[in-house]
């Protein structure tokens, strides 16, 4: 009997762990419990509902204006309490958030093995993205099992001296998640999404990263205003719950009739929006994996990416956060049919939607 803890705290982790929770809860001999830190509140609750999951423990740590140290401190303390009450044999964490790092450290302190899902992503600088690059490297120092989404991620781990017997290339569970919620005749429930006219070019935008807070976010908004003025596209901005980001976006974009601002839609709504849009403009990491699975070009408003596979495959282009380069890249993609075709038909390097089953099967083999 394996006592398995699956931990997450933010929306992307919840989406990417949901297929794995389902797979592991399907193993009758295991006791699989879900621990959420609550680093994100509403945004994670929405995901739990869509995938019909329930948290066995909820640390409920979120506060507005939380610092990285607040998140880490509260997660460490909360996890210690859970480990005292229920001692799992294995803790699974995901990716690169402060939740994932603090939960991995708490497990390590308790000498409970850690499995890292989406292990091995790297950029050249520990400072960028901040603090995610540090988080994922630190987790990989502490982990016992490494579930690398791609061969390249596995190579990164090997280069750092990780034991090859502990590394498994599985694909990314986000593909499992996105394919499970996109439906052909889907009807939107959000009024702003119902009003979109998909016979027009449609640009979906998200921006939330800490590197882009402040001046870069203002530049991104200026770029959107210019794109709106110079093209026939409708622009849908899905706003992160962070109140500081919302204030900037509403202030600068609120009065442009071709730009619609909408509060972070639920995952099913958002995935179906992605499936119907023309292109995606984002600073997110996970969207660089989901959009290629739906054959949508992605322009990434960052200087570096830890996901070079989609860049090489040709679905993703890095455009930085300077307004001129964002505007130029979007207008080019809207007007050059051949470029559009090339980017949208590139192969998806992140797997076939069976990553969660693979990870579960590997654990069954290791813990039989
Ligand atoms: C976190 C992750 C980032 C991930 C992102 C996805 C870290 C260090 N960063 O960053 O890697 O890409 O989540 O969203 O772990 N808020 C709400 N309700 C919610 C969610 C957020 O009100 O449901 C507000 C709160 O005011 C909170 C703020 O958003 O203080 C920022 O959230 P936080 O988790 O600190 O940082 P993110 O930028 O979301």
Coordinates of N, CA, C and O and ligand atoms in Angstrom, one line a residue, residues 10-12 39-44 62-68 71 96-99 130-132 135 208-210 213 240-243 245 285, ligand 1:
X10 N -1.0 26.5 -7.4 CA -1.4 27.5 -8.4 C -2.2 26.9 -9.5 O -2.2 25.7 -9.6
X11 N -2.8 27.7 -10.3 CA -3.7 27.2 -11.4 C -2.9 26.3 -12.3 O -3.4 25.2 -12.6
X12 N -1.8 26.7 -12.9 CA -1.1 25.8 -13.9 C -0.8 24.4 -13.3 O -0.9 23.4 -13.9
X39 N -1.9 28.6 -2.6 CA -1.2 29.8 -3.1 C -2.1 30.7 -4.0 O -2.0 31.9 -4.0
X40 N -2.9 30.0 -4.8 CA -3.9 30.7 -5.6 C -5.3 30.2 -5.0 O -5.4 29.0 -4.8
X41 N -6.2 31.1 -4.9 CA -7.5 30.6 -4.3 C -8.5 30.3 -5.4 O -8.7 29.2 -5.8
X42 N -9.2 31.4 -5.9 CA -10.3 31.2 -6.9 C -9.8 30.4 -8.1 O -10.5 29.5 -8.6
X43 N -8.5 30.7 -8.5 CA -8.0 30.1 -9.8 C -7.8 28.6 -9.7 O -7.9 27.9 -10.6
X44 N -7.5 28.2 -8.5 CA -7.3 26.7 -8.3 C -8.7 26.1 -8.0 O -9.0 25.0 -8.5
X62 N -3.1 31.7 0.8 CA -3.0 33.0 -0.1 C -3.4 34.2 0.7 O -4.3 34.3 1.5
X63 N -2.6 35.3 0.5 CA -3.0 36.6 1.0 C -2.7 37.6 -0.2 O -1.7 37.3 -0.9
X64 N -3.4 38.7 -0.3 CA -3.1 39.6 -1.3 C -1.8 40.3 -1.0 O -1.5 40.6 0.1
X65 N -1.0 40.5 -2.1 CA 0.3 41.1 -1.9 C 1.3 40.1 -1.2 O 2.3 40.6 -0.7
X66 N 1.0 38.8 -1.3 CA 1.9 37.9 -0.7 C 3.3 37.9 -1.3 O 3.4 38.1 -2.6
X67 N 4.3 37.8 -0.5 CA 5.7 37.8 -1.0 C 6.1 36.3 -1.3 O 5.5 35.4 -0.7
X68 N 7.2 36.1 -2.0 CA 7.7 34.8 -2.2 C 8.0 34.1 -0.9 O 7.7 32.9 -0.7
X71 N 4.9 32.9 0.9 CA 4.4 31.6 0.3 C 5.2 30.4 0.8 O 4.7 29.4 1.3
X96 N 7.7 24.5 -11.1 CA 8.7 25.5 -10.6 C 8.1 26.6 -9.7 O 8.6 27.7 -9.6
X97 N 6.9 26.3 -9.1 CA 6.3 27.4 -8.3 C 7.0 27.4 -6.9 O 7.7 26.5 -6.5
X98 N 6.6 28.5 -6.1 CA 7.1 28.5 -4.8 C 6.4 27.4 -3.9 O 7.0 26.8 -3.0
X99 N 5.2 27.1 -4.2 CA 4.5 25.9 -3.6 C 5.3 24.7 -3.8 O 5.6 23.9 -2.9
X130 N 12.2 34.6 -13.0 CA 12.3 34.8 -11.6 C 11.0 34.6 -10.9 O 10.1 35.3 -11.2
X131 N 10.9 33.8 -9.8 CA 12.0 32.9 -9.3 C 11.9 31.5 -9.8 O 12.5 30.6 -9.2
X132 N 11.2 31.3 -10.9 CA 10.9 29.9 -11.3 C 12.1 29.1 -11.6 O 12.2 27.9 -11.3
X135 N 13.6 27.8 -8.5 CA 12.7 26.8 -7.9 C 12.9 25.4 -8.6 O 13.1 24.4 -7.9
X208 N 1.3 37.8 -17.1 CA 1.3 37.9 -15.6 C 2.7 37.8 -15.0 O 2.8 38.0 -13.8
X209 N 3.7 37.5 -15.7 CA 5.0 37.1 -15.1 C 5.6 38.3 -14.4 O 5.5 39.4 -14.8
X210 N 6.3 37.9 -13.3 CA 7.0 38.9 -12.5 C 8.0 39.7 -13.3 O 8.1 40.9 -13.1
X213 N 6.2 42.7 -14.7 CA 5.5 43.6 -13.9 C 6.1 45.0 -14.1 O 7.3 45.1 -14.3
X240 N -5.1 37.8 -15.4 CA -4.8 37.1 -14.2 C -5.5 37.8 -13.0 O -5.8 39.0 -13.1
X241 N -5.7 37.0 -11.9 CA -6.4 37.6 -10.7 C -5.6 38.6 -10.0 O -6.1 39.3 -9.2
X242 N -4.3 38.7 -10.2 CA -3.4 39.6 -9.5 C -4.0 41.1 -9.7 O -4.0 41.6 -10.8
X243 N -4.4 41.7 -8.6 CA -5.0 43.0 -8.7 C -4.1 44.1 -9.3 O -4.6 45.0 -10.0
X245 N -1.9 43.7 -11.7 CA -1.9 43.5 -13.1 C -3.2 44.0 -13.7 O -3.3 44.7 -14.7
X285 N 4.3 30.0 -19.4 CA 5.1 28.8 -19.8 C 4.2 27.7 -20.4 O 4.4 27.2 -21.5
Ligands
LIG1 C1 2.5 32.1 -9.6 C2 3.8 31.3 -10.0 C3 4.1 31.3 -11.4 C4 2.9 30.9 -12.3 C5 1.7 31.7 -11.9 C6 0.5 31.2 -12.6 C7 5.5 31.4 -8.2 C8 6.7 32.0 -7.7 N1 4.9 31.9 -9.3 O1 2.7 33.4 -9.9 O2 5.2 30.5 -11.7 O3 3.2 31.0 -13.6 O4 1.5 31.5 -10.5 O5 -0.6 32.0 -12.3 O6 5.0 30.4 -7.5 N2 -4.5 36.0 -6.9 C9 -5.9 36.0 -6.4 N3 -6.6 34.8 -6.7 C10 -6.1 33.7 -7.3 C11 -4.7 33.8 -7.7 C12 -4.0 34.9 -7.5 O7 -6.4 36.9 -5.9 O8 -6.8 32.7 -7.4 C13 -3.7 37.2 -6.6 C14 -3.3 37.5 -5.2 O9 -3.4 38.8 -4.9 C15 -1.8 37.1 -5.2 C16 -1.4 37.5 -6.6 O10 -2.5 37.2 -7.4 O11 -1.1 37.8 -4.2 C17 -0.1 36.9 -7.1 O12 -0.1 35.5 -6.9 P1 1.3 34.7 -6.7 O13 1.0 33.2 -6.6 O14 2.0 35.3 -5.6 O15 2.1 34.9 -8.0 P2 1.8 34.6 -9.5 O16 2.2 35.8 -10.2 O17 0.4 34.2 -9.7

